[in-house]
CSV table of C-alpha atoms in Angstrom, one decimal:
chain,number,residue,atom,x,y,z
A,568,UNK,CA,-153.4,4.4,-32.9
A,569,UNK,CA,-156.3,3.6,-30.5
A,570,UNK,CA,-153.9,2.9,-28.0
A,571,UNK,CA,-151.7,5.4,-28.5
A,572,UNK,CA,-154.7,7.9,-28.2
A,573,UNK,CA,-155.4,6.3,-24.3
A,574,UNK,CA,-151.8,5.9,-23.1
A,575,UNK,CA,-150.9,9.1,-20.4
A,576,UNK,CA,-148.0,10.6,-21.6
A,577,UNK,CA,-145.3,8.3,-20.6
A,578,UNK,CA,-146.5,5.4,-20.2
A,579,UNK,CA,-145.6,2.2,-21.6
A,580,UNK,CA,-147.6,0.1,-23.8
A,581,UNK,CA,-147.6,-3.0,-21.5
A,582,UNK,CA,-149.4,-0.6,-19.0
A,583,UNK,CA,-152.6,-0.6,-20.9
A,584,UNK,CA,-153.5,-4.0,-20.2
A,585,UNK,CA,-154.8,-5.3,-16.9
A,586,UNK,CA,-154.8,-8.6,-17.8
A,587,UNK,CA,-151.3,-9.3,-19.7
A,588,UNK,CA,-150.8,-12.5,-21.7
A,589,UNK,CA,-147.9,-14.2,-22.6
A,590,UNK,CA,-148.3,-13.8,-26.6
A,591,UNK,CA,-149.0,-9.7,-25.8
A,592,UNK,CA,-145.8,-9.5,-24.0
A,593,UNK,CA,-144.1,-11.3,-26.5
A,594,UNK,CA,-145.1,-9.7,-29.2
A,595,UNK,CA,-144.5,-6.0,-27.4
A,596,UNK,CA,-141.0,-7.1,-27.1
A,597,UNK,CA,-140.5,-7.7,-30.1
A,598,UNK,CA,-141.9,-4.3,-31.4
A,599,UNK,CA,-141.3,-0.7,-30.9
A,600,UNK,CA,-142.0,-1.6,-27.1
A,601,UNK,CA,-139.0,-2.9,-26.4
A,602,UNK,CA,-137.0,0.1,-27.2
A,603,UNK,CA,-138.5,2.2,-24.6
A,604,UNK,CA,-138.5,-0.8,-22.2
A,605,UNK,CA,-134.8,-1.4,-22.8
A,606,UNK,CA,-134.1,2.1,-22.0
A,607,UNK,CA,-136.0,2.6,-18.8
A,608,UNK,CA,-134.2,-0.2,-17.4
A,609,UNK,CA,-130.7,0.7,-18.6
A,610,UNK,CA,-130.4,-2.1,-20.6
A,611,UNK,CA,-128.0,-2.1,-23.2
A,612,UNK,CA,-127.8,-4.5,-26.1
A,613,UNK,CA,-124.8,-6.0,-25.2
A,614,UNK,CA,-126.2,-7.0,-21.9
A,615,UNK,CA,-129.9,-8.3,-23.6
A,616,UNK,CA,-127.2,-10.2,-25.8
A,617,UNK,CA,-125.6,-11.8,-23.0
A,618,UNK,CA,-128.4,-13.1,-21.4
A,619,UNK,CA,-130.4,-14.3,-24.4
A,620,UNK,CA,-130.5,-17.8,-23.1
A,621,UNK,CA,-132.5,-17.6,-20.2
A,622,UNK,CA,-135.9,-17.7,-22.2
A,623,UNK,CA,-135.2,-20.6,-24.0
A,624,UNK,CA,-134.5,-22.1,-20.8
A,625,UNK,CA,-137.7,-20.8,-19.3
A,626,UNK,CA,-140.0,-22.2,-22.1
A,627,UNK,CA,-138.0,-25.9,-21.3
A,628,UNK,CA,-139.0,-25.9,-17.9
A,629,UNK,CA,-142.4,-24.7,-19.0
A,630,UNK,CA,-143.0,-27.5,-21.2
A,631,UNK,CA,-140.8,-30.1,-18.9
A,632,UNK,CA,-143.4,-28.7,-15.7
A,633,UNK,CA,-146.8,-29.0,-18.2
A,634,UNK,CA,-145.4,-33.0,-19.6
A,635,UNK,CA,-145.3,-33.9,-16.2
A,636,UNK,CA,-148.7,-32.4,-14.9
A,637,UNK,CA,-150.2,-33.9,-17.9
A,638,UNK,CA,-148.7,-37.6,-16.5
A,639,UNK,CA,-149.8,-37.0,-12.9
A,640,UNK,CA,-153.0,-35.7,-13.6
A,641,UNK,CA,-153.2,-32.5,-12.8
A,642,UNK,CA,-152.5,-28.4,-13.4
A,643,UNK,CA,-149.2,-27.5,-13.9
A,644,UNK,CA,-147.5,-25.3,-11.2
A,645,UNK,CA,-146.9,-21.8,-11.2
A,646,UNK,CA,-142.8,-21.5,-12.4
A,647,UNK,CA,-141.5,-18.3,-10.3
A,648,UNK,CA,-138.3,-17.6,-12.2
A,649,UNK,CA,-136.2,-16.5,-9.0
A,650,UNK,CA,-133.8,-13.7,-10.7
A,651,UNK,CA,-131.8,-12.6,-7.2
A,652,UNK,CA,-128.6,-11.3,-7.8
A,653,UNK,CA,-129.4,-10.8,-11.8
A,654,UNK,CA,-129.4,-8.3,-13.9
A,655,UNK,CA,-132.1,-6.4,-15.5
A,656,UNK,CA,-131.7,-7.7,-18.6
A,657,UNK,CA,-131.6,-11.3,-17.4
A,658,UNK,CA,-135.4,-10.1,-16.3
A,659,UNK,CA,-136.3,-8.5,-19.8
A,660,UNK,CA,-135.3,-12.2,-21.2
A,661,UNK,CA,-137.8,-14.2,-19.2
A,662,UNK,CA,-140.0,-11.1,-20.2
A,663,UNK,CA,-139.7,-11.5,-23.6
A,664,UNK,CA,-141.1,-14.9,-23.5
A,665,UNK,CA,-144.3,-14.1,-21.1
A,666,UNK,CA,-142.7,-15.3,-17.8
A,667,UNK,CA,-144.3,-12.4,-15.3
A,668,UNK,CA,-143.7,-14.4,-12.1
A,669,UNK,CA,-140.0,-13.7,-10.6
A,670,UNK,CA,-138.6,-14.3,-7.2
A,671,UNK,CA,-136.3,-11.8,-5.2
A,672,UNK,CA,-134.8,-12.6,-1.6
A,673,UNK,CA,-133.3,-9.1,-1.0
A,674,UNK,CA,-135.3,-5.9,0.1
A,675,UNK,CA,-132.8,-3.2,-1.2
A,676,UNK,CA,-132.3,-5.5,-4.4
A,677,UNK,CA,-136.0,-5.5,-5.4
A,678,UNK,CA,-136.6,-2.0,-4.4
A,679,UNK,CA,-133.6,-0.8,-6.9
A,680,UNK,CA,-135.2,-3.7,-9.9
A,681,UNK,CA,-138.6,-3.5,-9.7
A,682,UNK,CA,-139.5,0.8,-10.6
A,683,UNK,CA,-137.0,0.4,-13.6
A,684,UNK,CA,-139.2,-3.3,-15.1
A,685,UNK,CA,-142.3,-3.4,-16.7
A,686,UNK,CA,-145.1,-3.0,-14.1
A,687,UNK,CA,-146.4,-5.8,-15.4
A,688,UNK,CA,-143.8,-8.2,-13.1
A,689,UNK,CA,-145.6,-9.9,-10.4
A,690,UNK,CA,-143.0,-9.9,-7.7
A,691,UNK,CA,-142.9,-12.8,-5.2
A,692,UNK,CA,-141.0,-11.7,-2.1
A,693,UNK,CA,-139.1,-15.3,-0.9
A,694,UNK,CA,-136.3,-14.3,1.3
A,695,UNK,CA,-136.0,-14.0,5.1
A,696,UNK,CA,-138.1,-10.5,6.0
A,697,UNK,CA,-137.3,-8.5,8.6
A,698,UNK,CA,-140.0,-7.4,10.2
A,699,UNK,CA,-138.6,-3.8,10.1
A,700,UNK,CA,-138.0,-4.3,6.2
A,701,UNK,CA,-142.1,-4.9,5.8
A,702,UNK,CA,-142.7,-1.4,5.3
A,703,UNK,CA,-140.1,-0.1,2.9
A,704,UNK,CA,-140.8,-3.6,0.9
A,705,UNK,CA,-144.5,-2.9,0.4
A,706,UNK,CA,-143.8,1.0,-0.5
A,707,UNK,CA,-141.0,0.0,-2.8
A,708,UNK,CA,-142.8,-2.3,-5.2
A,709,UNK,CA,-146.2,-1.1,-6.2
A,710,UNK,CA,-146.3,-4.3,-8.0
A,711,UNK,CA,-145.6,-6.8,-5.2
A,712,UNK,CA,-147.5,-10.1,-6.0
A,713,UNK,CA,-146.9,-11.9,-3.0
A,714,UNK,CA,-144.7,-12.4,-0.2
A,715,UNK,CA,-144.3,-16.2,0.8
A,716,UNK,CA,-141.9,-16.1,3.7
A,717,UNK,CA,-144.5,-14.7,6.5
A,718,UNK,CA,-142.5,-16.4,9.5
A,719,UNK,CA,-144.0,-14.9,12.5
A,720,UNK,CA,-146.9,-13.1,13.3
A,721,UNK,CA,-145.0,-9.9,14.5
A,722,UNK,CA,-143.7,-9.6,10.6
A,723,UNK,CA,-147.2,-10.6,9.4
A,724,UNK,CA,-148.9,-7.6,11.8
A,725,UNK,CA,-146.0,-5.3,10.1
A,726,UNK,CA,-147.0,-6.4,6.4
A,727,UNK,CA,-150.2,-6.0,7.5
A,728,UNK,CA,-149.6,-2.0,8.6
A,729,UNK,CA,-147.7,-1.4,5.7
A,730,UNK,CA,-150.3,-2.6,3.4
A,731,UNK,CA,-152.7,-0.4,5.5
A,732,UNK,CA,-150.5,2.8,4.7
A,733,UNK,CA,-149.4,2.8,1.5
A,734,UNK,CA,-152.1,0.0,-0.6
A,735,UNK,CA,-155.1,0.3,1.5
A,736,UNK,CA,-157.3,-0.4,-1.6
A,737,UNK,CA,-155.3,-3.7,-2.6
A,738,UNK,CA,-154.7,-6.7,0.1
A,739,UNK,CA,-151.2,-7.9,0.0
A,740,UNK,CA,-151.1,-11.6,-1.1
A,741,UNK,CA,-149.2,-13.4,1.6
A,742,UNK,CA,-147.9,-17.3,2.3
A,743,UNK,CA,-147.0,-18.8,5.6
A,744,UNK,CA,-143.5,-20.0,5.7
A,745,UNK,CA,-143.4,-23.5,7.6
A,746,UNK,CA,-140.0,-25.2,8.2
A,747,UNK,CA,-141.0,-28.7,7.8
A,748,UNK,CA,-137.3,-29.9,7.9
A,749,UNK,CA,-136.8,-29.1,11.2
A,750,UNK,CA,-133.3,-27.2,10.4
A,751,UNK,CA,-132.1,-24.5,12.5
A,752,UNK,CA,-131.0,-22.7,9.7
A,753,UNK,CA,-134.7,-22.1,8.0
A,754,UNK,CA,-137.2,-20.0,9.1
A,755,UNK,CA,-140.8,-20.5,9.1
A,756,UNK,CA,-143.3,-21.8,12.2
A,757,UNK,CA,-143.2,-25.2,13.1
A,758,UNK,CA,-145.7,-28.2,11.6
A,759,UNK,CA,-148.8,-28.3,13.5
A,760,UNK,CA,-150.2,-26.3,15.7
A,761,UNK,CA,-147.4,-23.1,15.2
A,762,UNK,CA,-148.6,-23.3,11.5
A,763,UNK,CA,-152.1,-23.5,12.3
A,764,UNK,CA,-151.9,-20.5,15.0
A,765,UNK,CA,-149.3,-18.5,12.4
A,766,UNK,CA,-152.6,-19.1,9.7
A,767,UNK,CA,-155.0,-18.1,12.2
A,768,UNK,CA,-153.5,-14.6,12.9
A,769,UNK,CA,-153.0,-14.1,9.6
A,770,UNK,CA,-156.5,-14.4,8.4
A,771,UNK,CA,-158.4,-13.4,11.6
A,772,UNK,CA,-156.1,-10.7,12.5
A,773,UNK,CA,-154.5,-9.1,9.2
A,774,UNK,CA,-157.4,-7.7,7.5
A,775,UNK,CA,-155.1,-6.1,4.5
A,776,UNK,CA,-153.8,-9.2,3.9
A,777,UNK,CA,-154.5,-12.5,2.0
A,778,UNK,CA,-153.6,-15.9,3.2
A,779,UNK,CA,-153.2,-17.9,-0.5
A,780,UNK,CA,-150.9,-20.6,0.5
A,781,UNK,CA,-148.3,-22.1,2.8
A,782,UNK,CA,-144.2,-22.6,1.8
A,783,UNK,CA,-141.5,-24.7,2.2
A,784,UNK,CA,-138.2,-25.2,2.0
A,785,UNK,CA,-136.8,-28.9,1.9
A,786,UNK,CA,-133.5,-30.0,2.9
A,787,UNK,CA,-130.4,-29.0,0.0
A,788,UNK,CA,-129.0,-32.4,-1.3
A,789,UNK,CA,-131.5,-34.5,0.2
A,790,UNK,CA,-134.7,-36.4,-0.6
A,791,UNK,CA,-137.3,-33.6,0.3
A,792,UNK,CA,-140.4,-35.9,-0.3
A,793,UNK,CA,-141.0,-36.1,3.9
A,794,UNK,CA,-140.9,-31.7,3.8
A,795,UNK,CA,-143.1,-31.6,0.7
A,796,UNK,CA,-145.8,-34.3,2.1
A,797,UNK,CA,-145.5,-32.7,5.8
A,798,UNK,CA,-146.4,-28.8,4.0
A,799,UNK,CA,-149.4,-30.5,2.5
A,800,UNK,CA,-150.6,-32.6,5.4
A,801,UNK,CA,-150.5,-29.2,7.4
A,802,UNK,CA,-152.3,-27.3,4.2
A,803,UNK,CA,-155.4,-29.4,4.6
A,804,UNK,CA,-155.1,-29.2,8.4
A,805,UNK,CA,-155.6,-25.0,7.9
A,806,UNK,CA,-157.9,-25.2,5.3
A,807,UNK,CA,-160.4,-27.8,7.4
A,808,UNK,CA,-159.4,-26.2,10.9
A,809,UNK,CA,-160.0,-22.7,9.3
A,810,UNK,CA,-162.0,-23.0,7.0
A,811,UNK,CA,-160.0,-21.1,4.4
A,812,UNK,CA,-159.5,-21.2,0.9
A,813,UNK,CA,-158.0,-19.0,-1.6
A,814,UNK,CA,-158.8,-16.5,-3.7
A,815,UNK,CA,-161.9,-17.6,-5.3
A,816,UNK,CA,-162.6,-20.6,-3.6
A,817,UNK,CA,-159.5,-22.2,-4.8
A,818,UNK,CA,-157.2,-24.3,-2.7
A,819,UNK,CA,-154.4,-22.8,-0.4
A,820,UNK,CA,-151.2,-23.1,-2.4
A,821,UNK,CA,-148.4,-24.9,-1.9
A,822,UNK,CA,-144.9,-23.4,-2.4
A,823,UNK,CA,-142.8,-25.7,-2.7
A,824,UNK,CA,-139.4,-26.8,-4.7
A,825,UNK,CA,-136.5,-25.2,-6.0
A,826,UNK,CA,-134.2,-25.8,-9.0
A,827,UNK,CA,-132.7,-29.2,-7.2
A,828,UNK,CA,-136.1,-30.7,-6.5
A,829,UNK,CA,-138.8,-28.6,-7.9
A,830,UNK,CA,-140.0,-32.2,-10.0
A,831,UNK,CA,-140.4,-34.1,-6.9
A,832,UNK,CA,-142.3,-31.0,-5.5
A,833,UNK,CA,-144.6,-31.4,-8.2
A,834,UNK,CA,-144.9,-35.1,-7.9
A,835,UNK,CA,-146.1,-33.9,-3.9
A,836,UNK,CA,-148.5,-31.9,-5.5
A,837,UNK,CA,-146.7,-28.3,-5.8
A,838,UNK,CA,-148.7,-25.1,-7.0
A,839,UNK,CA,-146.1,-23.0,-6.9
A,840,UNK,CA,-142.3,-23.7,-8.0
A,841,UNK,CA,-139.3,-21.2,-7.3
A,842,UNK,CA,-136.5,-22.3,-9.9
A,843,UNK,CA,-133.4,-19.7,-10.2
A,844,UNK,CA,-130.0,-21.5,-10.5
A,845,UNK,CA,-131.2,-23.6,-13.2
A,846,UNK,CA,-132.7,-21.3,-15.8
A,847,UNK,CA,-130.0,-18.0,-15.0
A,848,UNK,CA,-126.8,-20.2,-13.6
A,849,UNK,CA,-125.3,-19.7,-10.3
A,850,UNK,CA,-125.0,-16.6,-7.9
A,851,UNK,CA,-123.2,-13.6,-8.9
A,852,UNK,CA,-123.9,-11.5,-5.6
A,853,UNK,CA,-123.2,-7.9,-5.1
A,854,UNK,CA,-121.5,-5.6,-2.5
A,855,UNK,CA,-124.5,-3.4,-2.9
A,856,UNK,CA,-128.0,-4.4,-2.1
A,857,UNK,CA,-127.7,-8.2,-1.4
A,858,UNK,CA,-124.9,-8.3,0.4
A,859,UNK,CA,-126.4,-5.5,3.2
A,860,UNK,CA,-129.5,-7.2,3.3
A,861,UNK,CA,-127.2,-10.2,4.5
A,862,UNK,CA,-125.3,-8.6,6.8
A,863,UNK,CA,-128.4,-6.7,8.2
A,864,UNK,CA,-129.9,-10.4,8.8
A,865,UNK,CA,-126.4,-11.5,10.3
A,866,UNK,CA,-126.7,-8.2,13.2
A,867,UNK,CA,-130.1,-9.2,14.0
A,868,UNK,CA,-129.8,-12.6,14.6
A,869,UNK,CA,-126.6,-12.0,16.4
A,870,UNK,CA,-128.3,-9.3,19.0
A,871,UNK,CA,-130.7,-11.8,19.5
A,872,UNK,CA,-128.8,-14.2,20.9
């Protein structure tokens, strides 16, 4: 009744709470909660059904990710459940068993997601951004957590006007992308002194945003422990060249691993883990939003050839 009596007409009860904890979400959706839940995201049963596996999946990685921190000594990273290309309800299953933290690569994708989920969801932004996307990606999702793929400083500047606009009161968390395998095909600025310059602007230059970490992504199929030891060589290079830390004094963060090789990345010492294929199955992509995010990404890089 108490909370009833402080809820604006509207609202949802998983609103009410600043801080929200795994058991609260739980046992919210598992209430009257859900109902209203369900409905603003035009979820059906069928569908919540369907995907009913994915959060006994996510607690398995939890407890597989917590066993092995335990062993090496240390916390357990952050598990991003990366739910590109998935439905709502696939969402509102992690949901149901606390997971907050998801991972979207697509602008429009995220945009379309993230008014109809609990406000709750921290969003971690992990694709390729367009520096012209920076804008309608920070007005889109009022509760965008992070974005880890700053590449440039031109997109971090962007991020950093967007924030300006439309969140002046709340600094956008941000992580600097670093392509430590040396691929053409990944973005990110190179080990060294482009990381340290890309950190630099960042902090000294973007004053609505947050440096909290640097990313990665290894090479598919291969061992990845050269990538994941290279991100963290060039983390303590920032933090000692810098002197930064993150929020609160903590240590930058370090993004890295993916379902192939996120337990290796946490044998190099990963914070932060983005695992999709592996807790929601493979790909299902769209003609809609991802698929024009790609083929926006394919124009651009072609005119700039």
């Amino acid at each position: 009744a108490g909370d009833a009596a402080r809820r604006p007409a509207g609202a949802s009860p998983l609103t009410l709470h600043r801080r929200p904890t795994r058991r609260r979400f739980a046992k919210a959706l598992r209430t009257g909660a859900m109902a209203a839940i369900v409905e603003t995201a035009s979820v059906s049963a069928e569908e919540l059904a369907e995907w009913a596996g994915v959060g006994p999946v996510i607690e398995e990685t939890r407890a597989e990710l917590e066993a092995l921190a335990t062993t090496l000594g240390k916390p357990a990273p952050r598990l991003v459940a990366v739910s590109k290309t998935k439905p709502n309800a696939a969402v509102l299953a992690g949901v149901a068993v606390g997971q907050l933290a998801f991972g979207e690569n697509y602008v429009a994708e995220l945009c379309e997601k993230a008014p109809l989920l609990p406000a709750e969801i921290q969003w971690h932004f992990i694709g390729h951004l367009q520096s012209n996307k920076a804008k309608p990606l920070v007005e889109g999702v009022p509760n965008l957590f992070v974005v880890e793929s700053v590449d440039s400083a031109k997109l971090a500047k962007k991020l950093d006007n967007a924030v300006k606009a439309s969140r002046p009161d709340r600094p956008l968390r941000v992580m600097a992308q670093v392509n430590t395998s040396g691929e053409a095909s990944k973005s990110g600025a190179e080990p060294g002194d482009d990381a340290v310059e890309l950190c630099r602007y960042i902090d000294k230059e973007c004053e609505n945003l947050v440096l909290v970490g640097l990313m990665t992504i290894g090479r598919y199929g291969e061992d990845c422990s050269d990538c994941f030891e290279c991100l963290a060589t060039n983390r303590d290079r920032v933090a000692e060249e810098l002197s930064i830390t993150g929020p609160g004094g903590a240590a930058l963060e370090l993004s890295m691993g993916m379902s192939a090789d996120y337990v290796q990345a946490t044998q190099c010492g990963s914070t932060n883990v983005r695992v999709g294929s592996s807790i929601f199955g493979s790909r299902a992509y769209k003609a809609s939003s991802a698929a024009a995010d790609e083929a926006n990404a394919a124009k651009a890089a072609a005119s700039a050839v």
